[in-house]
């Protein structure tokens, strides 16, 4: 099975036809897709000016999408390396009890779904790398009350997500499933309360 870098080389390979390069770019998302495969593809297409179902995008469009994806992957791999080094130091010091951050990180190792967007058409608008930097800053800071990506305070607890875990706090502005460790208990309680109010209103 080809790795991310091997697939990225195929995207850049001028000997391949545009459809093959596009397929290789899509397969890159099997290795690294911060919003999930479908939402990350939708995001890259919007940013690069590619119609999501266009089988023959221009070379410049493919390169723009790949470069944005590679930049974001470098940011995330840097964070993962720092995270692994910190956990190693903590274990050496006898701190072995996993936290909610450790549990969240285990589910997202490799960068897949770190800022999961359950609706593929609703995702942050900025560059992937910038979004991940804001998320990393939040993960390294004290928990707060708002979305770490867009700063919105309207967060709703949703069930039945197409992700693991299948329930979590979702930002109603940018669409990401907000990592539980970055929210204060009060913010999580408020998100659940909004969900209960919505159910009651429907009935």
PDB file of C-alpha atoms in Angstrom:
ATOM      1  CA  UNK A   1       0.000   0.000   0.000  1.00  0.00           C
ATOM      2  CA  UNK A   2       1.486   3.336  -1.078  1.00  0.00           C
ATOM      3  CA  UNK A   3       2.253   5.945   1.569  1.00  0.00           C
ATOM      4  CA  UNK A   4       1.418   9.644   1.523  1.00  0.00           C
ATOM      5  CA  UNK A   5       4.738  10.797   0.068  1.00  0.00           C
ATOM      6  CA  UNK A   6       4.664   8.165  -2.658  1.00  0.00           C
ATOM      7  CA  UNK A   7       1.159   9.224  -3.645  1.00  0.00           C
ATOM      8  CA  UNK A   8       2.175  12.901  -3.579  1.00  0.00           C
ATOM      9  CA  UNK A   9       4.974  12.113  -6.033  1.00  0.00           C
ATOM     10  CA  UNK A  10       2.402  10.553  -8.345  1.00  0.00           C
ATOM     11  CA  UNK A  11       0.300  13.712  -8.175  1.00  0.00           C
ATOM     12  CA  UNK A  12       3.367  15.645  -9.370  1.00  0.00           C
ATOM     13  CA  UNK A  13       4.400  13.097 -12.002  1.00  0.00           C
ATOM     14  CA  UNK A  14       4.032  14.796 -15.426  1.00  0.00           C
ATOM     15  CA  UNK A  15       4.030  11.407 -17.137  1.00  0.00           C
ATOM     16  CA  UNK A  16       0.615  10.612 -15.656  1.00  0.00           C
ATOM     17  CA  UNK A  17      -2.602  11.897 -17.142  1.00  0.00           C
ATOM     18  CA  UNK A  18      -4.639  14.362 -15.117  1.00  0.00           C
ATOM     19  CA  UNK A  19      -7.215  11.749 -14.096  1.00  0.00           C
ATOM     20  CA  UNK A  20      -4.474   9.547 -12.613  1.00  0.00           C
ATOM     21  CA  UNK A  21      -2.975  12.496 -10.765  1.00  0.00           C
ATOM     22  CA  UNK A  22      -6.407  13.341  -9.375  1.00  0.00           C
ATOM     23  CA  UNK A  23      -6.866   9.755  -8.189  1.00  0.00           C
ATOM     24  CA  UNK A  24      -3.503   9.894  -6.424  1.00  0.00           C
ATOM     25  CA  UNK A  25      -4.527  13.119  -4.683  1.00  0.00           C
ATOM     26  CA  UNK A  26      -7.741  11.490  -3.480  1.00  0.00           C
ATOM     27  CA  UNK A  27      -5.740   8.536  -2.199  1.00  0.00           C
ATOM     28  CA  UNK A  28      -3.527  10.962  -0.233  1.00  0.00           C
ATOM     29  CA  UNK A  29      -6.653  11.656   1.809  1.00  0.00           C
ATOM     30  CA  UNK A  30      -6.709   8.011   2.877  1.00  0.00           C
ATOM     31  CA  UNK A  31      -3.472   8.825   4.740  1.00  0.00           C
ATOM     32  CA  UNK A  32      -4.196  12.357   5.938  1.00  0.00           C
ATOM     33  CA  UNK A  33      -7.611  14.036   6.015  1.00  0.00           C
ATOM     34  CA  UNK A  34      -8.092  16.485   8.919  1.00  0.00           C
ATOM     35  CA  UNK A  35     -11.813  17.021   8.239  1.00  0.00           C
ATOM     36  CA  UNK A  36     -12.435  13.433   7.168  1.00  0.00           C
ATOM     37  CA  UNK A  37     -12.018  12.188   3.588  1.00  0.00           C
ATOM     38  CA  UNK A  38     -15.107  13.734   1.993  1.00  0.00           C
ATOM     39  CA  UNK A  39     -14.998  17.073   3.801  1.00  0.00           C
ATOM     40  CA  UNK A  40     -11.244  17.498   3.228  1.00  0.00           C
ATOM     41  CA  UNK A  41     -11.717  16.767  -0.486  1.00  0.00           C
ATOM     42  CA  UNK A  42     -14.567  19.288  -0.658  1.00  0.00           C
ATOM     43  CA  UNK A  43     -12.387  21.877   1.092  1.00  0.00           C
ATOM     44  CA  UNK A  44      -9.386  21.333  -1.200  1.00  0.00           C
ATOM     45  CA  UNK A  45     -11.574  21.506  -4.289  1.00  0.00           C
ATOM     46  CA  UNK A  46     -13.103  24.816  -3.200  1.00  0.00           C
ATOM     47  CA  UNK A  47      -9.706  26.295  -2.367  1.00  0.00           C
ATOM     48  CA  UNK A  48      -8.083  25.138  -5.615  1.00  0.00           C
ATOM     49  CA  UNK A  49     -11.045  25.910  -7.881  1.00  0.00           C
ATOM     50  CA  UNK A  50     -11.757  22.280  -8.765  1.00  0.00           C
ATOM     51  CA  UNK A  51     -15.289  21.001  -9.232  1.00  0.00           C
ATOM     52  CA  UNK A  52     -15.485  18.033  -6.798  1.00  0.00           C
ATOM     53  CA  UNK A  53     -16.637  15.704  -9.575  1.00  0.00           C
ATOM     54  CA  UNK A  54     -14.209  17.059 -12.211  1.00  0.00           C
ATOM     55  CA  UNK A  55     -12.221  14.060 -13.468  1.00  0.00           C
ATOM     56  CA  UNK A  56      -9.726  16.188 -15.418  1.00  0.00           C
ATOM     57  CA  UNK A  57      -8.613  19.161 -13.281  1.00  0.00           C
ATOM     58  CA  UNK A  58      -5.751  21.346 -14.444  1.00  0.00           C
ATOM     59  CA  UNK A  59      -2.226  20.612 -13.222  1.00  0.00           C
ATOM     60  CA  UNK A  60      -2.019  23.974 -11.421  1.00  0.00           C
ATOM     61  CA  UNK A  61      -5.195  23.188  -9.493  1.00  0.00           C
ATOM     62  CA  UNK A  62      -3.915  19.781  -8.406  1.00  0.00           C
ATOM     63  CA  UNK A  63      -0.616  21.305  -7.287  1.00  0.00           C
ATOM     64  CA  UNK A  64      -2.380  23.991  -5.250  1.00  0.00           C
ATOM     65  CA  UNK A  65      -4.507  21.385  -3.485  1.00  0.00           C
ATOM     66  CA  UNK A  66      -1.553  19.091  -2.837  1.00  0.00           C
ATOM     67  CA  UNK A  67       0.631  21.894  -1.484  1.00  0.00           C
ATOM     68  CA  UNK A  68      -2.064  22.957   0.961  1.00  0.00           C
ATOM     69  CA  UNK A  69      -2.497  19.359   2.108  1.00  0.00           C
ATOM     70  CA  UNK A  70       1.264  18.839   2.500  1.00  0.00           C
ATOM     71  CA  UNK A  71       1.648  22.052   4.492  1.00  0.00           C
ATOM     72  CA  UNK A  72      -1.104  20.964   6.884  1.00  0.00           C
ATOM     73  CA  UNK A  73       0.394  17.474   7.219  1.00  0.00           C
ATOM     74  CA  UNK A  74       3.784  18.947   8.153  1.00  0.00           C
ATOM     75  CA  UNK A  75       2.114  21.026  10.876  1.00  0.00           C
ATOM     76  CA  UNK A  76       0.296  18.001  12.275  1.00  0.00           C
ATOM     77  CA  UNK A  77       3.288  15.653  12.133  1.00  0.00           C
ATOM     78  CA  UNK A  78       5.288  18.258  14.057  1.00  0.00           C
ATOM     79  CA  UNK A  79       2.614  18.293  16.744  1.00  0.00           C
ATOM     80  CA  UNK A  80       2.497  14.501  16.898  1.00  0.00           C
ATOM     81  CA  UNK A  81       6.261  14.329  17.349  1.00  0.00           C
ATOM     82  CA  UNK A  82       6.091  16.818  20.219  1.00  0.00           C
ATOM     83  CA  UNK A  83       3.152  14.949  21.747  1.00  0.00           C
ATOM     84  CA  UNK A  84       4.996  11.617  21.591  1.00  0.00           C
ATOM     85  CA  UNK A  85       8.100  13.169  23.159  1.00  0.00           C
ATOM     86  CA  UNK A  86       6.037  14.654  25.985  1.00  0.00           C
ATOM     87  CA  UNK A  87       4.315  11.338  26.715  1.00  0.00           C
ATOM     88  CA  UNK A  88       7.693   9.611  26.775  1.00  0.00           C
ATOM     89  CA  UNK A  89       8.983  12.132  29.317  1.00  0.00           C
ATOM     90  CA  UNK A  90       5.839  11.747  31.430  1.00  0.00           C
ATOM     91  CA  UNK A  91       6.135   7.958  31.448  1.00  0.00           C
ATOM     92  CA  UNK A  92       9.794   8.258  32.432  1.00  0.00           C
ATOM     93  CA  UNK A  93       8.701  10.478  35.316  1.00  0.00           C
ATOM     94  CA  UNK A  94       6.094   7.929  36.384  1.00  0.00           C
ATOM     95  CA  UNK A  95       3.067   9.771  34.987  1.00  0.00           C
ATOM     96  CA  UNK A  96       1.324   6.914  33.213  1.00  0.00           C
ATOM     97  CA  UNK A  97      -2.335   7.672  33.708  1.00  0.00           C
ATOM     98  CA  UNK A  98      -3.892   8.612  30.349  1.00  0.00           C
ATOM     99  CA  UNK A  99      -5.947  11.797  30.130  1.00  0.00           C
ATOM    100  CA  UNK A 100      -8.913  12.714  27.924  1.00  0.00           C
ATOM    101  CA  UNK A 101      -6.402  14.357  25.589  1.00  0.00           C
ATOM    102  CA  UNK A 102      -4.498  11.088  25.274  1.00  0.00           C
ATOM    103  CA  UNK A 103      -7.713   9.254  24.463  1.00  0.00           C
ATOM    104  CA  UNK A 104      -8.694  11.839  21.842  1.00  0.00           C
ATOM    105  CA  UNK A 105      -5.210  11.805  20.321  1.00  0.00           C
ATOM    106  CA  UNK A 106      -5.196   8.011  20.067  1.00  0.00           C
ATOM    107  CA  UNK A 107      -8.343   8.156  17.928  1.00  0.00           C
ATOM    108  CA  UNK A 108      -6.853  10.750  15.571  1.00  0.00           C
ATOM    109  CA  UNK A 109      -3.271   9.488  15.249  1.00  0.00           C
ATOM    110  CA  UNK A 110      -1.960  10.257  11.775  1.00  0.00           C
ATOM    111  CA  UNK A 111      -4.189  13.281  11.344  1.00  0.00           C
ATOM    112  CA  UNK A 112      -7.376  11.644  10.124  1.00  0.00           C
ATOM    113  CA  UNK A 113     -10.410  13.428  11.485  1.00  0.00           C
ATOM    114  CA  UNK A 114      -8.559  15.707  13.914  1.00  0.00           C
ATOM    115  CA  UNK A 115     -11.092  18.413  13.054  1.00  0.00           C
ATOM    116  CA  UNK A 116     -13.825  16.063  11.824  1.00  0.00           C
ATOM    117  CA  UNK A 117     -16.647  17.662   9.839  1.00  0.00           C
ATOM    118  CA  UNK A 118     -19.669  15.388   9.761  1.00  0.00           C
ATOM    119  CA  UNK A 119     -21.273  17.369   6.944  1.00  0.00           C
ATOM    120  CA  UNK A 120     -18.763  17.257   4.046  1.00  0.00           C
ATOM    121  CA  UNK A 121     -19.997  20.602   2.725  1.00  0.00           C
ATOM    122  CA  UNK A 122     -19.602  22.455   6.043  1.00  0.00           C
ATOM    123  CA  UNK A 123     -16.004  23.012   7.121  1.00  0.00           C
ATOM    124  CA  UNK A 124     -13.636  25.867   8.032  1.00  0.00           C
ATOM    125  CA  UNK A 125     -12.837  28.210   5.160  1.00  0.00           C
ATOM    126  CA  UNK A 126      -9.184  29.009   5.944  1.00  0.00           C
ATOM    127  CA  UNK A 127      -6.060  27.122   4.951  1.00  0.00           C
ATOM    128  CA  UNK A 128      -5.816  23.689   6.534  1.00  0.00           C
ATOM    129  CA  UNK A 129      -2.468  24.496   8.147  1.00  0.00           C
ATOM    130  CA  UNK A 130      -3.880  27.616   9.819  1.00  0.00           C
ATOM    131  CA  UNK A 131      -6.861  25.662  11.125  1.00  0.00           C
ATOM    132  CA  UNK A 132      -4.577  22.973  12.573  1.00  0.00           C
ATOM    133  CA  UNK A 133      -2.317  25.565  14.190  1.00  0.00           C
ATOM    134  CA  UNK A 134      -5.315  27.088  15.971  1.00  0.00           C
ATOM    135  CA  UNK A 135      -6.435  23.631  17.047  1.00  0.00           C
ATOM    136  CA  UNK A 136      -2.961  22.734  18.343  1.00  0.00           C
ATOM    137  CA  UNK A 137      -2.789  25.995  20.289  1.00  0.00           C
ATOM    138  CA  UNK A 138      -6.092  25.079  21.953  1.00  0.00           C
ATOM    139  CA  UNK A 139      -4.911  21.534  22.720  1.00  0.00           C
ATOM    140  CA  UNK A 140      -1.848  22.982  24.452  1.00  0.00           C
ATOM    141  CA  UNK A 141      -3.873  25.556  26.408  1.00  0.00           C
ATOM    142  CA  UNK A 142      -6.399  25.517  29.212  1.00  0.00           C
ATOM    143  CA  UNK A 143      -9.924  24.428  28.175  1.00  0.00           C
ATOM    144  CA  UNK A 144     -12.214  27.191  27.000  1.00  0.00           C
ATOM    145  CA  UNK A 145     -15.817  27.926  26.061  1.00  0.00           C
ATOM    146  CA  UNK A 146     -15.632  28.411  22.297  1.00  0.00           C
ATOM    147  CA  UNK A 147     -14.644  26.652  19.093  1.00  0.00           C
ATOM    148  CA  UNK A 148     -10.831  26.611  18.884  1.00  0.00           C
ATOM    149  CA  UNK A 149     -10.951  27.047  15.110  1.00  0.00           C
ATOM    150  CA  UNK A 150     -13.419  29.868  14.477  1.00  0.00           C
ATOM    151  CA  UNK A 151     -14.095  31.229  17.970  1.00  0.00           C
ATOM    152  CA  UNK A 152     -17.847  30.647  17.787  1.00  0.00           C
ATOM    153  CA  UNK A 153     -19.673  29.954  21.043  1.00  0.00           C
ATOM    154  CA  UNK A 154     -22.677  28.157  19.513  1.00  0.00           C
ATOM    155  CA  UNK A 155     -21.692  24.533  20.111  1.00  0.00           C
ATOM    156  CA  UNK A 156     -24.239  21.712  20.079  1.00  0.00           C
ATOM    157  CA  UNK A 157     -23.862  18.126  21.245  1.00  0.00           C
ATOM    158  CA  UNK A 158     -24.718  15.791  18.348  1.00  0.00           C
ATOM    159  CA  UNK A 159     -25.416  12.070  18.331  1.00  0.00           C
ATOM    160  CA  UNK A 160     -25.001   9.669  15.423  1.00  0.00           C
ATOM    161  CA  UNK A 161     -21.806  11.150  13.990  1.00  0.00           C
ATOM    162  CA  UNK A 162     -20.060   9.238  11.202  1.00  0.00           C
ATOM    163  CA  UNK A 163     -16.931   9.115  13.320  1.00  0.00           C
ATOM    164  CA  UNK A 164     -15.442   7.636  16.466  1.00  0.00           C
ATOM    165  CA  UNK A 165     -16.763   8.606  18.942  1.00  0.00           C
ATOM    166  CA  UNK A 166     -20.244   8.723  17.441  1.00  0.00           C
ATOM    167  CA  UNK A 167     -21.295  11.699  19.578  1.00  0.00           C
ATOM    168  CA  UNK A 168     -19.650  14.976  20.461  1.00  0.00           C
ATOM    169  CA  UNK A 169     -19.772  18.774  20.522  1.00  0.00           C
ATOM    170  CA  UNK A 170     -20.167  20.305  17.054  1.00  0.00           C
ATOM    171  CA  UNK A 171     -19.499  23.938  16.164  1.00  0.00           C
ATOM    172  CA  UNK A 172     -22.547  25.246  14.321  1.00  0.00           C
ATOM    173  CA  UNK A 173     -20.433  27.865  12.505  1.00  0.00           C
ATOM    174  CA  UNK A 174     -17.465  25.998  10.990  1.00  0.00           C
ATOM    175  CA  UNK A 175     -18.820  22.472  11.357  1.00  0.00           C
ATOM    176  CA  UNK A 176     -15.968  20.746  13.183  1.00  0.00           C
ATOM    177  CA  UNK A 177     -16.482  18.255  15.966  1.00  0.00           C
ATOM    178  CA  UNK A 178     -14.720  20.137  18.741  1.00  0.00           C
ATOM    179  CA  UNK A 179     -12.254  17.965  20.685  1.00  0.00           C
ATOM    180  CA  UNK A 180     -13.729  17.432  24.151  1.00  0.00           C
ATOM    181  CA  UNK A 181     -10.405  18.194  25.924  1.00  0.00           C
ATOM    182  CA  UNK A 182     -10.400  21.808  24.657  1.00  0.00           C
ATOM    183  CA  UNK A 183     -13.781  22.636  26.224  1.00  0.00           C
ATOM    184  CA  UNK A 184     -14.532  23.394  29.861  1.00  0.00           C
ATOM    185  CA  UNK A 185     -17.073  21.145  31.598  1.00  0.00           C
ATOM    186  CA  UNK A 186     -19.490  24.072  31.651  1.00  0.00           C
ATOM    187  CA  UNK A 187     -19.216  24.466  27.861  1.00  0.00           C
ATOM    188  CA  UNK A 188     -19.873  20.755  27.371  1.00  0.00           C
ATOM    189  CA  UNK A 189     -22.901  20.926  29.659  1.00  0.00           C
ATOM    190  CA  UNK A 190     -24.218  23.917  27.709  1.00  0.00           C
ATOM    191  CA  UNK A 191     -23.773  22.026  24.417  1.00  0.00           C
ATOM    192  CA  UNK A 192     -25.743  19.087  25.773  1.00  0.00           C
ATOM    193  CA  UNK A 193     -28.435  21.426  27.075  1.00  0.00           C
ATOM    194  CA  UNK A 194     -28.852  22.994  23.620  1.00  0.00           C
ATOM    195  CA  UNK A 195     -29.265  19.509  22.150  1.00  0.00           C
ATOM    196  CA  UNK A 196     -31.949  18.618  24.706  1.00  0.00           C
ATOM    197  CA  UNK A 197     -33.783  21.885  24.068  1.00  0.00           C
ATOM    198  CA  UNK A 198     -33.768  21.218  20.325  1.00  0.00           C
ATOM    199  CA  UNK A 199     -35.235  17.750  20.805  1.00  0.00           C
ATOM    200  CA  UNK A 200     -37.945  19.086  23.099  1.00  0.00           C
ATOM    201  CA  UNK A 201     -38.811  21.871  20.621  1.00  0.00           C
ATOM    202  CA  UNK A 202     -39.205  19.339  17.795  1.00  0.00           C
ATOM    203  CA  UNK A 203     -41.675  17.307  19.830  1.00  0.00           C
TER     204      UNK A 203
END
